[in-house]
Short mmCIF file of C-alpha atoms in Angstrom, two decimals:
data_model
loop_
_atom_site.label_atom_id
_atom_site.label_comp_id
_atom_site.label_asym_id
_atom_site.label_seq_id
_atom_site.Cartn_x
_atom_site.Cartn_y
_atom_site.Cartn_z
CA MET A 519 28.23 1.94 -11.43
CA ARG A 520 25.56 3.17 -13.84
CA ALA A 521 22.36 4.81 -12.58
CA HIS A 522 20.11 1.83 -13.34
CA THR A 523 22.50 -0.57 -11.65
CA ALA A 524 22.79 1.73 -8.63
CA PHE A 525 19.02 1.88 -8.27
CA ALA A 526 18.61 -1.89 -8.56
CA VAL A 527 21.28 -2.47 -5.92
CA GLY A 528 19.76 0.19 -3.67
CA ALA A 529 16.23 -1.20 -4.03
CA VAL A 530 17.37 -4.66 -2.97
CA ALA A 531 19.31 -3.22 -0.03
CA GLY A 532 16.35 -1.08 1.05
CA TYR A 533 14.00 -4.05 0.88
CA ALA A 534 16.43 -6.05 3.01
CA ALA A 535 16.56 -3.19 5.51
CA ASP A 536 12.77 -3.13 5.78
CA THR A 537 12.75 -6.90 6.28
CA ALA A 538 15.39 -6.73 9.02
CA LEU A 539 14.48 -3.46 10.75
CA ALA A 540 10.84 -2.70 9.84
CA ASP A 541 9.69 0.84 10.63
CA PRO A 542 11.21 2.69 13.60
CA ARG A 543 8.84 3.39 16.46
CA ARG A 544 9.73 7.09 16.39
CA GLY A 545 11.15 9.52 13.89
CA HIS A 546 10.12 7.70 10.71
CA PRO A 547 10.54 9.98 7.66
CA VAL A 548 6.95 9.29 6.56
CA ALA A 549 5.69 10.36 10.00
CA LEU A 550 7.75 13.53 9.76
CA PHE A 551 6.25 14.23 6.34
CA GLY A 552 2.80 13.63 7.80
CA SER A 553 3.44 16.15 10.58
CA ALA A 554 4.58 18.76 8.07
CA ALA A 555 1.56 18.07 5.84
CA ALA A 556 -0.79 18.37 8.82
CA ALA A 557 0.69 21.75 9.70
CA LEU A 558 0.25 22.92 6.10
CA GLU A 559 -3.32 21.63 6.04
CA ARG A 560 -4.18 23.78 9.06
CA ARG A 561 -2.99 26.82 7.13
CA LEU A 562 -4.53 26.04 3.75
CA TRP A 563 -7.78 24.28 4.69
CA ARG A 564 -10.88 25.61 2.98
CA ASP A 565 -13.98 23.63 2.18
CA ARG A 566 -13.14 23.72 -1.53
CA ARG A 567 -11.54 21.38 -4.02
CA ALA A 568 -9.22 24.12 -5.26
CA ALA A 569 -7.68 24.54 -1.81
CA GLY A 570 -7.20 20.79 -1.48
CA SER A 571 -5.65 20.60 -4.93
CA ALA A 572 -3.13 23.30 -4.01
CA PHE A 573 -2.33 21.47 -0.78
CA THR A 574 -1.77 18.19 -2.62
CA ALA A 575 0.39 19.80 -5.30
CA LEU A 576 2.58 21.57 -2.74
CA CYS A 577 3.13 18.46 -0.61
CA VAL A 578 3.80 16.01 -3.44
CA GLY A 579 5.71 18.57 -5.48
CA ALA A 580 8.05 19.39 -2.62
CA VAL A 581 8.89 15.71 -2.10
CA ALA A 582 9.35 15.01 -5.82
CA VAL A 583 11.55 18.07 -6.40
CA GLY A 584 13.62 17.38 -3.30
CA ALA A 585 14.13 13.74 -4.26
CA ALA A 586 15.06 14.66 -7.83
CA ALA A 587 17.58 17.22 -6.56
CA ALA A 588 19.16 14.66 -4.23
CA ASP A 589 19.30 12.10 -7.02
CA ARG A 590 20.92 14.63 -9.33
CA ALA A 591 23.47 15.60 -6.69
CA ALA A 592 24.48 11.94 -6.35
CA ARG A 593 24.64 11.26 -10.08
CA ARG A 594 28.45 11.24 -10.27
CA SER A 595 28.79 8.57 -7.57
CA GLY A 596 27.30 5.13 -8.08
CA PRO A 597 27.60 4.15 -4.39
CA ALA A 598 25.98 7.42 -3.31
CA ARG A 599 23.11 6.88 -5.74
CA ALA A 600 22.68 3.30 -4.52
CA LEU A 601 22.68 4.47 -0.90
CA LEU A 602 20.05 7.10 -1.72
CA ALA A 603 17.87 4.48 -3.43
CA ALA A 604 18.31 2.14 -0.47
CA GLY A 605 17.25 4.83 2.01
CA ALA A 606 14.26 5.79 -0.11
CA THR A 607 13.18 2.16 -0.55
CA TRP A 608 13.42 1.48 3.18
CA THR A 609 11.48 4.69 3.87
CA VAL A 610 8.55 3.91 1.60
CA LEU A 611 8.11 0.19 2.22
CA GLY A 612 5.87 -1.02 5.02
CA GLY A 613 5.59 -4.74 4.40
CA THR A 614 7.38 -5.92 7.53
CA SER A 615 5.45 -3.61 9.84
CA LEU A 616 2.23 -4.67 8.10
CA THR A 617 2.74 -8.36 8.76
CA ARG A 618 4.02 -7.68 12.28
CA GLU A 619 0.80 -5.88 13.17
CA ALA A 620 -1.30 -8.59 11.50
CA ARG A 621 0.45 -11.27 13.53
CA THR A 622 -0.06 -9.29 16.74
CA VAL A 623 -3.82 -9.33 16.15
CA ALA A 624 -3.64 -13.03 15.26
CA ALA A 625 -1.81 -13.81 18.51
CA ALA A 626 -4.49 -12.03 20.52
CA LEU A 627 -7.23 -13.92 18.69
CA GLU A 628 -5.50 -17.26 19.22
CA ALA A 629 -5.27 -16.43 22.93
CA GLY A 630 -9.00 -15.66 23.00
CA ASP A 631 -8.38 -12.00 23.91
CA LEU A 632 -10.93 -10.20 21.71
CA ALA A 633 -10.45 -6.92 23.58
CA ALA A 634 -6.74 -6.86 22.77
CA ALA A 635 -7.40 -7.79 19.13
CA ARG A 636 -9.99 -5.03 18.79
CA ALA A 637 -7.63 -2.52 20.38
CA ARG A 638 -4.87 -3.45 17.95
CA LEU A 639 -6.90 -3.51 14.72
CA PRO A 640 -6.77 0.30 14.21
CA HIS A 641 -3.01 -0.04 13.73
CA LEU A 642 -3.86 -1.84 10.48
CA CYS A 643 -6.98 -0.14 9.16
CA GLY A 644 -9.65 2.45 9.92
CA ARG A 645 -12.41 -0.11 10.38
CA ASP A 646 -14.52 0.11 13.54
CA PRO A 647 -13.57 -3.01 15.54
CA ARG A 648 -16.19 -2.72 18.29
CA GLY A 649 -18.84 -4.92 16.67
CA LEU A 650 -16.46 -7.47 15.17
CA ASP A 651 -16.33 -11.04 16.46
CA ARG A 652 -13.36 -13.40 16.14
CA ASP A 653 -13.95 -14.23 12.48
CA GLY A 654 -14.85 -10.64 11.64
CA LEU A 655 -11.55 -9.44 13.07
CA ALA A 656 -9.67 -12.12 11.12
CA ARG A 657 -11.40 -11.06 7.91
CA ALA A 658 -10.52 -7.41 8.54
CA VAL A 659 -6.86 -8.32 9.04
CA VAL A 660 -6.63 -10.45 5.89
CA GLU A 661 -8.30 -7.72 3.82
CA SER A 662 -5.91 -5.14 5.26
CA VAL A 663 -2.89 -7.32 4.51
CA ALA A 664 -4.08 -7.72 0.91
CA GLU A 665 -4.82 -4.03 0.33
CA ASN A 666 -1.66 -2.81 2.03
CA THR A 667 0.52 -5.26 0.15
CA ALA A 668 -0.51 -3.27 -2.90
CA ASP A 669 -0.27 0.14 -1.22
CA ALA A 670 2.75 -0.23 1.04
CA VAL A 671 4.91 -2.58 -1.01
CA VAL A 672 4.10 -3.25 -4.65
CA GLY A 673 2.73 0.19 -5.54
CA ALA A 674 5.86 1.90 -4.21
CA LEU A 675 8.17 -0.50 -6.04
CA VAL A 676 6.27 0.03 -9.30
CA TRP A 677 6.91 3.75 -9.12
CA GLY A 678 10.53 3.05 -8.31
CA ALA A 679 10.75 1.06 -11.53
CA LEU A 680 9.05 3.87 -13.46
CA ALA A 681 10.77 6.91 -11.97
CA GLY A 682 13.57 5.80 -9.67
CA THR A 683 14.10 7.35 -6.25
CA PRO A 684 11.83 10.38 -6.93
CA GLY A 685 9.06 7.99 -7.97
CA LEU A 686 9.38 6.00 -4.75
CA LEU A 687 9.17 9.03 -2.49
CA ALA A 688 6.51 10.90 -4.45
CA TYR A 689 4.31 7.78 -4.41
CA ARG A 690 4.62 7.48 -0.65
CA ALA A 691 3.73 11.16 -0.29
CA VAL A 692 0.57 10.63 -2.37
CA ASN A 693 -0.37 7.52 -0.40
CA THR A 694 0.18 9.30 2.93
CA LEU A 695 -1.94 12.28 1.93
CA ASP A 696 -4.77 9.96 0.92
CA ALA A 697 -4.67 8.36 4.37
CA MET A 698 -4.71 11.80 5.99
CA VAL A 699 -7.34 13.70 3.99
CA GLY A 700 -8.66 11.34 1.30
CA HIS A 701 -11.52 9.86 3.34
CA ARG A 702 -15.06 11.16 3.00
CA SER A 703 -15.43 12.97 6.30
CA PRO A 704 -17.31 16.30 6.37
CA ARG A 705 -14.01 18.17 6.72
CA HIS A 706 -12.26 16.41 3.86
CA LEU A 707 -15.04 15.61 1.40
CA ARG A 708 -13.99 18.51 -0.87
CA PHE A 709 -10.55 19.39 0.49
CA GLY A 710 -9.33 15.80 0.22
CA TRP A 711 -10.78 15.16 -3.23
CA ALA A 712 -7.52 15.80 -5.11
CA SER A 713 -5.45 13.62 -2.77
CA ALA A 714 -7.93 10.75 -3.07
CA ARG A 715 -8.12 10.94 -6.87
CA LEU A 716 -4.35 11.21 -7.24
CA ASP A 717 -3.92 8.18 -5.01
CA ASP A 718 -6.36 6.24 -7.21
CA VAL A 719 -4.27 7.09 -10.27
CA ALA A 720 -0.92 6.39 -8.59
CA GLY A 721 -2.17 3.10 -7.16
CA TRP A 722 -3.64 1.78 -10.42
CA PRO A 723 -0.57 -0.04 -11.80
CA GLY A 724 0.55 -1.41 -8.44
CA ALA A 725 -2.88 -2.84 -7.60
CA ARG A 726 -3.02 -4.79 -10.83
CA LEU A 727 0.57 -5.96 -10.58
CA THR A 728 -0.21 -7.10 -7.03
CA ALA A 729 -3.08 -9.21 -8.35
CA LEU A 730 -0.91 -10.74 -11.07
CA LEU A 731 1.91 -11.51 -8.65
CA THR A 732 -0.59 -12.97 -6.17
CA VAL A 733 -1.75 -15.37 -8.86
CA ALA A 734 1.89 -16.25 -9.57
CA ALA A 735 2.66 -16.78 -5.87
CA SER A 736 -0.48 -18.79 -5.15
CA ALA A 737 -0.64 -22.53 -4.63
CA GLU A 738 -3.96 -22.35 -6.51
CA PRO A 739 -3.21 -19.95 -9.40
CA ARG A 740 -6.27 -20.91 -11.47
CA ARG A 741 -8.62 -20.18 -8.59
CA ALA A 742 -6.81 -16.94 -7.77
CA TRP A 743 -7.04 -15.84 -11.41
CA ARG A 744 -10.73 -16.77 -11.65
CA VAL A 745 -11.79 -14.89 -8.51
CA TRP A 746 -9.65 -11.86 -9.38
CA ARG A 747 -10.97 -11.53 -12.93
CA ARG A 748 -14.57 -12.08 -11.84
CA ASP A 749 -14.70 -10.02 -8.63
CA GLY A 750 -11.79 -7.55 -8.81
CA SER A 751 -13.86 -4.71 -10.27
CA ALA A 752 -16.84 -5.23 -7.95
CA HIS A 753 -15.17 -3.37 -5.07
CA PRO A 754 -16.10 0.35 -4.75
CA SER A 755 -12.40 1.25 -4.79
CA PRO A 756 -10.80 1.10 -8.26
CA ASN A 757 -7.71 -0.51 -6.72
CA ALA A 758 -8.42 -2.26 -3.40
CA GLY A 759 -10.64 -4.91 -4.96
CA GLN A 760 -7.85 -6.05 -7.27
CA ALA A 761 -5.56 -7.21 -4.48
CA GLU A 762 -8.34 -8.37 -2.16
CA SER A 763 -10.04 -10.53 -4.76
CA ALA A 764 -6.73 -12.11 -5.82
CA PHE A 765 -5.88 -12.83 -2.18
CA ALA A 766 -9.36 -14.31 -1.67
CA GLY A 767 -8.81 -16.73 -4.53
CA ALA A 768 -5.23 -17.52 -3.57
CA LEU A 769 -6.14 -18.26 0.07
CA GLY A 770 -9.46 -19.93 -0.74
CA VAL A 771 -11.45 -17.58 1.53
CA ARG A 772 -14.42 -15.25 1.21
CA LEU A 773 -13.70 -11.53 1.66
CA GLY A 774 -15.82 -8.38 1.44
CA GLY A 775 -19.35 -7.87 2.69
CA THR A 776 -20.70 -5.55 5.39
CA LEU A 777 -18.31 -3.43 7.45
CA ALA A 778 -18.30 -0.33 9.63
CA TYR A 779 -15.83 2.31 8.53
CA GLY A 780 -15.41 5.98 9.40
CA GLY A 781 -18.62 6.10 11.41
CA ARG A 782 -20.78 4.57 8.69
CA VAL A 783 -21.86 1.07 7.63
CA GLU A 784 -20.96 -0.09 4.12
CA HIS A 785 -22.32 -3.11 2.30
CA ARG A 786 -19.54 -4.06 -0.07
CA PRO A 787 -19.70 -6.85 -2.65
CA VAL A 788 -18.50 -10.28 -1.57
CA LEU A 789 -15.22 -11.43 -3.14
CA GLY A 790 -14.95 -15.18 -3.62
CA GLY A 791 -18.52 -15.80 -2.54
CA GLU A 792 -18.31 -19.55 -3.13
CA LEU A 793 -15.29 -19.92 -0.81
CA ARG A 794 -15.21 -20.53 2.95
CA PRO A 795 -15.19 -17.77 5.60
CA VAL A 796 -11.88 -16.44 6.92
CA GLY A 797 -10.42 -18.08 10.01
CA VAL A 798 -7.68 -16.91 12.36
CA ALA A 799 -5.16 -19.31 10.80
CA ASP A 800 -5.62 -17.51 7.47
CA ILE A 801 -3.90 -14.41 8.87
CA GLU A 802 -0.52 -16.17 8.87
CA ARG A 803 -1.22 -17.57 5.40
CA ALA A 804 -1.97 -14.03 4.19
CA CYS A 805 1.26 -12.73 5.74
CA LEU A 806 3.31 -15.41 3.99
CA LEU A 807 1.55 -14.70 0.70
CA SER A 808 2.22 -10.98 1.13
CA HIS A 809 5.91 -11.71 1.65
CA ARG A 810 6.11 -13.82 -1.51
CA VAL A 811 4.34 -11.13 -3.52
CA GLY A 812 6.72 -8.49 -2.16
CA LEU A 813 9.77 -10.49 -3.19
CA LEU A 814 8.37 -10.99 -6.68
CA ALA A 815 7.64 -7.26 -6.92
CA LEU A 816 11.18 -6.43 -5.82
CA GLY A 817 12.60 -8.70 -8.50
CA ALA A 818 10.32 -7.23 -11.16
CA THR A 819 11.22 -3.68 -10.10
CA ALA A 820 14.98 -4.24 -10.11
CA VAL A 821 14.94 -6.08 -13.43
CA ALA A 822 12.63 -3.54 -15.13
CA ARG A 823 14.66 -0.54 -13.96
CA TRP A 824 17.97 -2.17 -14.89
CA THR A 825 16.70 -3.29 -18.29
CA ALA A 826 15.26 0.14 -19.16
CA GLY A 827 18.53 1.80 -18.19
CA ALA A 828 20.62 -0.69 -20.14
CA LEU A 829 18.49 -0.16 -23.27
CA ARG A 830 18.80 3.61 -22.96
CA GLY A 831 22.56 3.23 -22.60
CA ARG A 832 22.77 1.19 -25.80
CA ARG A 833 20.74 3.72 -27.77
CA GLY A 834 22.96 6.48 -26.40
#
């Protein structure tokens, strides 16, 4: 089994494992990485960009080097390489856990239990749920599903297509560091700068592929395309607006606007301003759309990696 075939087989198996098993409640490799990164942050923290850059380089570099060494050690065995790719793919993907959490909030909203929905929302995003009503909570969930489809599914698979198993794991390390130190709190404004900028760069291709695949998976592809191309760059994030605007058009709902995040109020541009407000029923529609986009991304990843490997083999 050649390397590109082993990776394609492993990626499909890892995706299936995420679909069937989701993330474990305890002992997830990403959580273990986060604990190690937090311990290193306590040692290296200084209120300077240089210190944060060193922290980011050490964390991401260690994961990338370790993954490359493991991949090299398995190079003589196709099954071992496929198993390594499967484990890495399962580790980095979060699509099943994402939709599970979204549906938990939806169930609470459908039951009229706003307190339970507000208590559960932080499992999906860092938005302050205290002032959100039923529709505001639904909007927050749909936006989180859209953004995290790009971050936790498509973005990881893109880097798998580009760089194999090391690309998968290094991307997840970058994404995790951004969640830990990339926000603009007083402690991390300078220290987290490098992690946030690296995440913007790493997430660029996945965000745009997510938007394209959302258009392809939509029942209203023309509307999804129109809203994405018009509103995708209006978002303050260089990447989040791509997926959110495409989801807005695909679902026929209005996203964006005012929100409370990290102790501050933000007035973000409206995405799909001519469309209707989000309702609770749209959460399930967003989850199903996310699943379709993930499957398309998996297919694109496996085919791209296999094709690139096959072409290299012919030239060799």
